[in-house]
């Protein structure tokens, strides 16, 4: 058996997320169906993590085990020929036998893109969230300092009470101001469901003056989702890459 | 009367080009209809030049005369609210009375984007042409040297015999290699119909080894369209900006 590792990009706009769901198009389904077809026996893939409906990926990592005689280069070519044009394989290679794309992740990097220009980004409108009120980025940065480190992020997630740990570590939050755009890039050990989008919504509300910076610690203290900001739309979120 | 100058972006994918055509969606029609609606009297706009069906623009210049009391800032906001999300106004300002967006152009800059990565550019697939055979960029650069300067470009156009001059001057052709992409940026005094796309098709055929560099001078000597390369698809072409 070989363990094949793929790096993939996808435009999540028309998918019901990464994970397979009966009767709905998902990225996992498109990949598994294409691989099964090419290799001639059922293939099951694992990813570094799920992405939600409408969320995109620049360099998602997936892996699968197979006894195919096809080389990674052959899989790369055949798969790119077969996949719809909103999913692409950037790289295919052999991984060590024990490599697991989910269990072995050290960090995952996500970026949230906010169009602040005051007009539509006509070329990338599917990948940015339009927010045209003025944002105090210094306040957002200050709030982001409070978010970094190890915390119980349950109040910044759509997770209901659970026995599983809701503690995660955010290593870094970086703000990049481009012409007419503000990008927020998160690096963390992992993310709870909707965590990046709720943190982003909270930072936007702080930047726009609807919430105070102190709301961050309030959410940590109470664990109360309703104290945090809105869930920023899926289309502005892109999974950048996973670090192993 | 004021003369208002707009800088606009558009994704040309769903339009039958810039210029108004009865019964078909065009960029000019969308702009004029929205302006006429906002200002309350019929508005006719002029652009730095037409773009063909499916061609995009980053910073096209247009202008129009009006006796509206609305300020450019008000026009900017109202127009962006009214336009479809694949057309945006980047800037609106007063121009001098005699400014004419077509007659006053000194140079126009176009970029042709070629996806060379071997896989779909999932996020920008509507704006790049996929060409996955290997390209000898040195040969393409060498051929581009022959194209620069003042020439009769009729053989590199879809223009039939005409009394109008088919002489144009190309000031510069710049090749930019990015990760998995080759961009060719043209700066010229003006362009004949399909000129950028036919020159690009010819350069691609030279780079891929289907044509010799000497074909450039042959096309200049004979003026024969069929000697030049294929017409590269519209979707890879973007009008960058006009210089006044």
Coordinates of C-alpha atoms in Angstrom, one line a residue:
Chain A
X1 CA 0.0 0.0 0.0
X2 CA 1.2 3.5 -0.7
X3 CA 0.1 6.6 1.1
X4 CA -0.5 9.5 -1.4
X5 CA -0.5 13.1 -0.3
X6 CA -2.3 15.7 -2.3
X7 CA -2.3 19.5 -2.1
X8 CA -5.6 20.9 -3.4
X9 CA -7.2 24.2 -4.1
X10 CA -10.9 24.8 -4.4
X11 CA -13.5 27.5 -4.9
X12 CA -16.0 26.5 -2.3
X13 CA -18.9 28.6 -3.7
X14 CA -21.0 25.8 -5.0
X15 CA -20.1 23.1 -2.5
X16 CA -21.8 22.1 0.8
X17 CA -18.4 22.1 2.4
X18 CA -15.6 19.6 2.3
X19 CA -17.2 16.6 4.0
X20 CA -19.2 14.1 2.1
X21 CA -23.0 14.4 2.6
X22 CA -25.6 12.3 1.0
X23 CA -27.2 13.9 -2.0
X24 CA -25.2 17.1 -1.9
X25 CA -22.1 18.2 -3.9
X26 CA -19.1 18.3 -1.6
X27 CA -15.4 18.6 -2.3
X28 CA -14.7 15.2 -0.7
X29 CA -17.3 13.6 -2.9
X30 CA -15.8 15.1 -6.1
X31 CA -12.3 14.0 -5.1
X32 CA -13.2 10.5 -4.0
X33 CA -15.4 9.9 -7.0
X34 CA -12.6 11.0 -9.4
X35 CA -9.9 9.0 -7.6
X36 CA -12.1 5.9 -7.4
X37 CA -12.7 6.2 -11.1
X38 CA -9.0 6.7 -12.0
X39 CA -7.7 4.0 -9.7
X40 CA -10.5 1.5 -10.2
X41 CA -11.1 0.7 -6.6
X42 CA -12.9 2.7 -3.8
X43 CA -10.8 5.5 -2.4
X44 CA -11.4 7.3 0.9
X45 CA -9.5 10.5 1.6
X46 CA -8.7 12.4 4.8
X47 CA -8.2 16.1 4.9
X48 CA -6.3 18.4 7.4
X49 CA -9.8 19.5 8.4
X50 CA -13.2 20.2 7.1
X51 CA -14.2 23.5 5.6
X52 CA -17.8 24.7 5.8
X53 CA -20.2 25.3 2.9
X54 CA -18.9 28.2 0.8
X55 CA -15.4 28.3 2.3
X56 CA -12.5 28.1 -0.1
X57 CA -9.0 26.5 0.1
X58 CA -5.7 27.6 -1.4
X59 CA -3.6 24.6 -0.3
X60 CA -5.6 22.0 1.6
X61 CA -3.7 18.8 2.4
X62 CA -5.4 15.4 1.9
X63 CA -4.1 11.9 1.9
X64 CA -5.3 8.4 1.0
X65 CA -4.0 4.8 1.0
X66 CA -4.0 2.8 -2.2
X67 CA -2.4 -0.2 -3.9
X68 CA -2.5 1.4 -7.3
X69 CA 0.5 1.2 -9.6
X70 CA -0.1 4.7 -10.8
X71 CA 2.7 7.1 -9.9
X72 CA 1.8 10.4 -8.1
X73 CA 2.6 12.3 -11.4
X74 CA 0.1 10.1 -13.2
X75 CA -2.5 10.7 -10.5
X76 CA -1.8 14.4 -10.7
X77 CA -2.5 14.5 -14.4
X78 CA -5.5 12.2 -14.5
X79 CA -7.1 13.8 -11.5
X80 CA -6.7 17.3 -12.9
X81 CA -8.3 16.2 -16.2
X82 CA -11.2 14.7 -14.4
X83 CA -12.0 17.2 -11.7
X84 CA -14.4 20.1 -12.2
X85 CA -12.5 23.4 -12.8
X86 CA -13.3 24.7 -9.3
X87 CA -11.2 21.9 -7.7
X88 CA -7.5 21.5 -8.7
X89 CA -4.6 19.4 -7.5
X90 CA -1.5 21.5 -7.0
X91 CA 0.8 18.6 -6.0
X92 CA 0.7 14.8 -5.6
X93 CA 3.5 12.9 -3.9
X94 CA 4.2 9.8 -1.7
X95 CA 3.9 10.3 2.0
X96 CA 5.4 8.2 4.7
X97 CA 3.3 5.2 5.7
X98 CA 2.1 6.8 9.0
X99 CA 1.4 10.3 7.6
X100 CA -2.2 11.4 8.5
X101 CA -3.4 14.7 7.2
X102 CA -5.7 15.4 10.2
X103 CA -3.9 13.9 13.2
X104 CA -0.5 15.2 12.2
X105 CA -1.4 18.9 11.8
X106 CA 0.6 21.3 13.9
X107 CA -1.0 24.6 12.7
X108 CA -3.6 25.7 10.3
X109 CA -3.6 29.1 8.5
X110 CA -6.8 30.8 7.4
X111 CA -7.3 34.2 5.9
X112 CA -10.5 36.3 6.0
X113 CA -10.7 38.9 3.2
X114 CA -12.7 42.1 3.7
X115 CA -13.4 44.4 0.7
X116 CA -13.2 47.9 2.2
X117 CA -13.0 49.8 -1.1
X118 CA -16.5 51.1 -1.3
X119 CA -17.1 49.4 -4.7
X120 CA -17.4 45.8 -5.9
X121 CA -14.2 43.8 -6.4
X122 CA -15.5 42.7 -9.8
X123 CA -12.9 40.0 -10.3
X124 CA -12.9 38.5 -6.8
X125 CA -16.4 39.2 -5.5
X126 CA -16.9 35.5 -4.7
X127 CA -13.9 35.6 -2.3
X128 CA -14.3 38.8 -0.3
X129 CA -16.9 40.2 2.1
X130 CA -17.9 43.8 1.3
X131 CA -17.8 46.0 4.4
X132 CA -18.0 49.7 3.5
X133 CA -18.2 51.4 6.9
X134 CA -14.9 52.7 8.2
X135 CA -12.8 50.4 10.3
X136 CA -10.4 51.4 13.1
X137 CA -7.7 48.9 12.4
X138 CA -5.7 49.9 15.5
X139 CA -8.6 48.9 17.7
X140 CA -8.9 45.6 15.8
X141 CA -5.3 44.9 16.3
X142 CA -5.6 45.7 20.0
X143 CA -8.5 43.2 20.3
X144 CA -6.6 40.6 18.4
X145 CA -3.8 40.7 21.0
X146 CA -6.4 39.5 23.5
X147 CA -7.4 36.6 21.3
X148 CA -3.9 35.2 20.8
X149 CA -2.6 32.5 23.1
X150 CA -4.4 29.5 24.6
X151 CA -8.1 30.0 25.5
X152 CA -11.4 28.2 25.7
X153 CA -13.0 29.6 22.5
X154 CA -16.4 28.1 22.9
X155 CA -18.1 31.5 23.0
X156 CA -16.4 32.3 19.7
X157 CA -17.9 29.2 18.1
X158 CA -21.2 27.6 17.2
X159 CA -20.3 24.5 19.3
X160 CA -22.9 23.6 21.9
X161 CA -21.8 22.3 25.4
X162 CA -19.5 19.3 24.7
X163 CA -17.3 16.9 26.6
X164 CA -14.6 17.5 24.0
X165 CA -12.0 20.2 24.7
X166 CA -12.9 23.6 23.3
X167 CA -9.5 25.0 24.2
X168 CA -7.3 26.1 21.2
X169 CA -4.2 28.1 20.8
X170 CA -4.0 31.1 18.3
X171 CA -0.3 31.6 17.5
X172 CA -0.8 34.7 15.4
X173 CA -3.3 37.1 13.9
X174 CA -1.9 39.3 11.1
X175 CA -3.6 42.3 9.5
X176 CA -2.7 43.1 5.9
X177 CA -3.9 46.3 4.4
X178 CA -4.0 46.3 0.6
X179 CA -5.5 48.8 -1.8
X180 CA -9.2 48.6 -0.9
X181 CA -8.9 45.4 1.1
X182 CA -8.2 44.3 4.7
X183 CA -7.0 40.7 5.1
X184 CA -6.9 39.0 8.5
X185 CA -4.7 35.9 8.7
X186 CA -5.0 33.5 11.5
X187 CA -2.6 30.8 12.6
X188 CA -3.8 28.4 15.2
X189 CA -3.5 24.8 16.5
X190 CA -7.0 24.2 15.3
X191 CA -10.4 25.9 15.1
X192 CA -13.9 25.2 16.5
X193 CA -16.9 25.2 14.2
X194 CA -17.3 28.8 12.8
X195 CA -14.5 30.1 15.1
X196 CA -12.7 32.1 12.4
X197 CA -15.9 33.6 11.1
X198 CA -17.2 34.6 14.5
X199 CA -13.9 36.1 15.6
X200 CA -13.7 38.0 12.3
X201 CA -17.3 39.3 12.8
X202 CA -16.4 40.4 16.3
X203 CA -13.2 42.2 15.2
X204 CA -15.3 43.9 12.4
X205 CA -17.9 45.1 15.0
X206 CA -15.1 46.4 17.2
X207 CA -13.4 48.2 14.3
X208 CA -16.7 49.7 13.2
X209 CA -17.4 50.9 16.8
X210 CA -20.4 48.7 17.5
X211 CA -18.5 46.8 20.3
X212 CA -15.7 47.6 22.7
X213 CA -12.4 45.8 22.9
X214 CA -13.4 44.5 26.3
X215 CA -16.0 42.2 24.7
X216 CA -13.2 39.8 23.9
X217 CA -12.6 39.0 27.6
X218 CA -16.3 39.0 28.3
X219 CA -16.8 36.2 25.8
X220 CA -13.9 34.3 27.3
X221 CA -15.3 34.7 30.8
X222 CA -18.9 33.8 30.0
X223 CA -18.4 31.5 27.1
X224 CA -21.5 33.1 25.7
X225 CA -21.8 33.1 21.9
X226 CA -24.4 35.8 21.9
X227 CA -22.0 38.3 23.4
X228 CA -19.6 37.9 20.5
X229 CA -20.1 39.5 17.0
X230 CA -21.9 38.2 13.9
X231 CA -20.7 35.3 11.9
X232 CA -18.9 36.8 9.0
X233 CA -20.0 35.2 5.6
X234 CA -18.4 32.0 4.4
X235 CA -17.3 33.5 1.0
X236 CA -14.6 35.7 2.6
X237 CA -12.9 32.8 4.2
X238 CA -10.1 30.8 2.7
X239 CA -8.1 27.9 4.2
X240 CA -4.6 28.8 3.3
X241 CA -2.5 25.7 4.3
X242 CA -1.8 23.3 7.1
X243 CA 1.6 23.0 8.8
X244 CA 3.0 19.5 9.7
Chain B
X1 CA -22.4 71.5 -18.4
X2 CA -19.8 69.5 -16.5
X3 CA -17.6 66.8 -17.9
X4 CA -17.4 63.8 -15.6
X5 CA -14.6 61.3 -15.8
X6 CA -15.0 57.8 -14.4
X7 CA -12.5 55.0 -13.9
X8 CA -14.3 51.6 -14.0
X9 CA -13.6 47.9 -13.6
X10 CA -15.6 45.2 -15.2
X11 CA -15.6 41.4 -15.5
X12 CA -16.5 41.1 -19.1
X13 CA -17.5 37.4 -19.0
X14 CA -21.2 37.9 -19.5
X15 CA -21.2 41.0 -21.7
X16 CA -21.2 41.3 -25.5
X17 CA -18.3 43.8 -25.2
X18 CA -18.2 47.4 -24.1
X19 CA -20.2 49.0 -26.9
X20 CA -24.0 49.2 -26.9
X21 CA -25.8 46.7 -29.1
X22 CA -29.5 46.4 -29.5
X23 CA -30.9 43.6 -27.4
X24 CA -27.7 42.4 -25.9
X25 CA -26.1 43.2 -22.5
X26 CA -23.1 45.4 -22.8
X27 CA -21.0 47.4 -20.4
X28 CA -21.9 50.7 -22.0
X29 CA -25.6 49.9 -21.8
X30 CA -25.4 49.1 -18.1
X31 CA -23.5 52.3 -17.3
X32 CA -25.6 54.5 -19.4
X33 CA -28.9 53.1 -18.1
X34 CA -27.7 53.5 -14.5
X35 CA -26.4 57.0 -15.1
X36 CA -29.6 58.1 -16.9
X37 CA -31.6 56.7 -14.0
X38 CA -29.6 58.5 -11.4
X39 CA -29.3 61.8 -13.2
X40 CA -32.8 61.8 -14.6
X41 CA -31.8 62.8 -18.2
X42 CA -30.3 60.7 -21.0
X43 CA -26.5 60.2 -20.6
X44 CA -24.1 59.1 -23.3
X45 CA -20.7 57.9 -22.4
X46 CA -17.4 57.6 -24.3
X47 CA -14.7 55.2 -23.3
X48 CA -10.9 55.1 -24.1
X49 CA -11.8 52.3 -26.5
X50 CA -14.1 49.4 -26.9
X51 CA -13.3 46.0 -25.5
X52 CA -14.6 42.9 -27.2
X53 CA -17.1 40.3 -25.8
X54 CA -15.6 38.5 -22.8
X55 CA -12.7 40.9 -22.4
X56 CA -12.2 42.5 -18.9
X57 CA -11.1 45.9 -17.7
X58 CA -9.2 46.9 -14.5
X59 CA -9.2 50.7 -14.9
X60 CA -11.1 51.7 -18.1
X61 CA -11.6 55.5 -18.5
X62 CA -15.0 56.9 -19.6
X63 CA -16.4 60.4 -19.6
X64 CA -19.8 62.1 -20.2
X65 CA -21.3 65.6 -20.2
X66 CA -24.1 66.5 -17.9
X67 CA -25.9 69.4 -16.3
X68 CA -26.6 67.5 -13.1
X69 CA -26.2 69.1 -9.8
X70 CA -24.9 65.8 -8.3
X71 CA -21.2 65.9 -7.3
X72 CA -18.8 63.3 -8.5
X73 CA -18.8 61.7 -5.0
X74 CA -22.6 61.4 -5.1
X75 CA -22.4 59.9 -8.6
X76 CA -19.7 57.4 -7.4
X77 CA -21.9 56.2 -4.5
X78 CA -25.3 56.1 -6.4
X79 CA -23.7 54.4 -9.4
X80 CA -22.0 51.7 -7.3
X81 CA -25.3 51.0 -5.6
X82 CA -27.1 50.7 -8.9
X83 CA -24.6 48.8 -11.0
X84 CA -24.4 45.0 -11.2
X85 CA -21.6 43.5 -9.1
X86 CA -19.5 42.8 -12.2
X87 CA -19.1 46.5 -13.0
X88 CA -17.7 48.9 -10.5
X89 CA -16.7 52.6 -10.4
X90 CA -13.3 53.1 -8.9
X91 CA -13.2 56.8 -9.1
X92 CA -15.4 59.7 -10.3
X93 CA -14.1 63.3 -10.8
X94 CA -14.5 66.4 -12.8
X95 CA -12.5 66.6 -16.1
X96 CA -11.6 69.7 -18.0
X97 CA -14.3 70.7 -20.5
X98 CA -12.4 69.5 -23.5
X99 CA -11.3 66.1 -22.1
X100 CA -12.3 63.3 -24.4
X101 CA -11.6 59.7 -23.2
X102 CA -11.1 58.3 -26.7
X103 CA -9.4 61.2 -28.6
X104 CA -7.0 62.1 -25.9
X105 CA -5.5 58.7 -25.2
X106 CA -1.7 58.5 -25.6
X107 CA -1.2 54.9 -24.7
X108 CA -3.3 51.9 -23.7
X109 CA -2.0 49.0 -21.6
X110 CA -3.4 45.5 -21.9
X111 CA -2.4 42.3 -20.1
X112 CA -2.9 38.7 -21.4
X113 CA -2.8 36.1 -18.6
X114 CA -1.7 32.5 -19.4
X115 CA -2.2 29.8 -16.8
X116 CA 0.8 27.5 -17.3
X117 CA 0.5 25.6 -14.0
X118 CA -0.9 22.3 -15.4
X119 CA -4.0 22.7 -13.2
X120 CA -7.0 24.9 -13.0
X121 CA -6.6 28.3 -11.4
X122 CA -9.8 27.7 -9.4
X123 CA -10.1 31.3 -8.2
X124 CA -9.4 33.1 -11.4
X125 CA -10.4 30.6 -14.1
X126 CA -12.6 33.2 -15.8
X127 CA -9.5 35.5 -16.3
X128 CA -6.8 33.2 -17.5
X129 CA -6.2 31.1 -20.6
X130 CA -5.0 27.5 -19.7
X131 CA -2.0 26.5 -21.8
X132 CA -0.2 23.5 -20.4
X133 CA 2.4 22.7 -23.1
X134 CA 5.9 24.0 -22.2
X135 CA 6.7 27.5 -23.5
X136 CA 10.2 28.8 -24.4
X137 CA 9.8 32.3 -22.9
X138 CA 13.2 33.4 -24.4
X139 CA 11.9 32.7 -27.9
X140 CA 8.7 34.6 -27.1
X141 CA 10.8 37.6 -25.8
X142 CA 12.9 37.5 -28.9
X143 CA 9.8 37.5 -31.1
X144 CA 8.3 40.4 -29.1
X145 CA 11.4 42.5 -29.9
X146 CA 10.4 42.3 -33.6
X147 CA 6.8 43.4 -32.7
X148 CA 7.8 46.6 -30.9
X149 CA 7.9 49.8 -32.7
X150 CA 5.8 51.3 -35.5
X151 CA 4.4 48.8 -38.0
X152 CA 1.3 48.1 -40.1
X153 CA -0.4 45.4 -37.9
X154 CA -3.1 44.5 -40.3
X155 CA -1.9 40.9 -40.5
X156 CA -2.1 40.7 -36.7
X157 CA -5.7 41.8 -36.7
X158 CA -9.2 40.8 -37.9
X159 CA -9.5 44.0 -39.9
X160 CA -10.3 43.6 -43.6
X161 CA -8.8 46.0 -46.2
X162 CA -9.6 49.5 -45.1
X163 CA -8.8 53.1 -46.0
X164 CA -8.1 53.9 -42.4
X165 CA -4.5 53.5 -41.2
X166 CA -3.6 50.2 -39.7
X167 CA -0.3 51.4 -38.5
X168 CA 0.2 51.4 -34.7
X169 CA 3.1 51.7 -32.4
X170 CA 3.9 49.2 -29.7
X171 CA 6.0 50.9 -27.0
X172 CA 6.6 47.9 -24.9
X173 CA 5.9 44.2 -24.4
X174 CA 6.7 42.9 -20.9
X175 CA 6.7 39.2 -19.8
X176 CA 6.0 38.5 -16.1
X177 CA 6.5 35.0 -14.8
X178 CA 4.5 34.2 -11.7
X179 CA 4.0 30.9 -9.9
X180 CA 2.2 28.9 -12.6
X181 CA 1.3 31.9 -14.7
X182 CA 2.8 33.9 -17.6
X183 CA 1.5 37.4 -18.1
X184 CA 2.2 39.4 -21.2
X185 CA 1.7 43.2 -20.9
X186 CA 1.4 45.4 -24.0
X187 CA 1.7 49.1 -24.1
X188 CA 0.8 50.7 -27.5
X189 CA -0.6 53.8 -29.1
X190 CA -3.7 51.8 -30.0
X191 CA -4.8 48.4 -31.1
X192 CA -6.6 47.1 -34.2
X193 CA -9.5 44.7 -33.7
X194 CA -8.3 41.4 -32.1
X195 CA -4.6 42.6 -32.3
X196 CA -3.6 41.7 -28.8
X197 CA -5.3 38.3 -28.9
X198 CA -3.7 37.4 -32.3
X199 CA -0.2 38.7 -31.3
X200 CA -0.6 36.7 -28.1
X201 CA -1.7 33.6 -30.0
X202 CA 1.3 34.0 -32.3
X203 CA 3.7 34.4 -29.4
X204 CA 2.3 31.3 -27.7
X205 CA 2.7 29.2 -30.9
X206 CA 6.3 30.4 -31.2
X207 CA 6.9 29.6 -27.5
X208 CA 5.4 26.1 -27.9
X209 CA 7.5 25.5 -31.1
X210 CA 4.7 25.5 -33.7
X211 CA 6.0 28.6 -35.4
X212 CA 9.4 30.1 -35.9
X213 CA 10.3 33.6 -34.8
X214 CA 10.7 34.6 -38.4
X215 CA 6.9 34.4 -38.8
X216 CA 6.6 37.9 -37.3
X217 CA 8.4 39.6 -40.2
X218 CA 6.5 37.4 -42.7
X219 CA 3.2 38.7 -41.3
X220 CA 4.5 42.2 -41.5
X221 CA 5.6 41.7 -45.1
X222 CA 2.5 39.9 -46.4
X223 CA -0.1 41.5 -44.1
X224 CA -1.6 38.0 -44.2
X225 CA -3.7 37.1 -41.1
X226 CA -3.6 33.4 -41.9
X227 CA 0.2 33.4 -41.5
X228 CA -0.1 34.6 -37.9
X229 CA -1.1 32.5 -34.9
X230 CA -4.5 31.7 -33.4
X231 CA -6.7 34.3 -31.7
X232 CA -6.1 33.7 -28.0
X233 CA -9.5 33.5 -26.1
X234 CA -11.1 36.7 -24.9
X235 CA -11.2 35.6 -21.2
X236 CA -7.5 35.9 -20.7
X237 CA -7.4 39.5 -21.8
X238 CA -7.7 42.5 -19.5
X239 CA -7.6 46.2 -20.4
X240 CA -5.4 47.6 -17.7
X241 CA -5.6 51.4 -18.1
X242 CA -5.3 54.3 -20.6
X243 CA -2.6 56.9 -20.4
X244 CA -3.6 60.6 -21.1

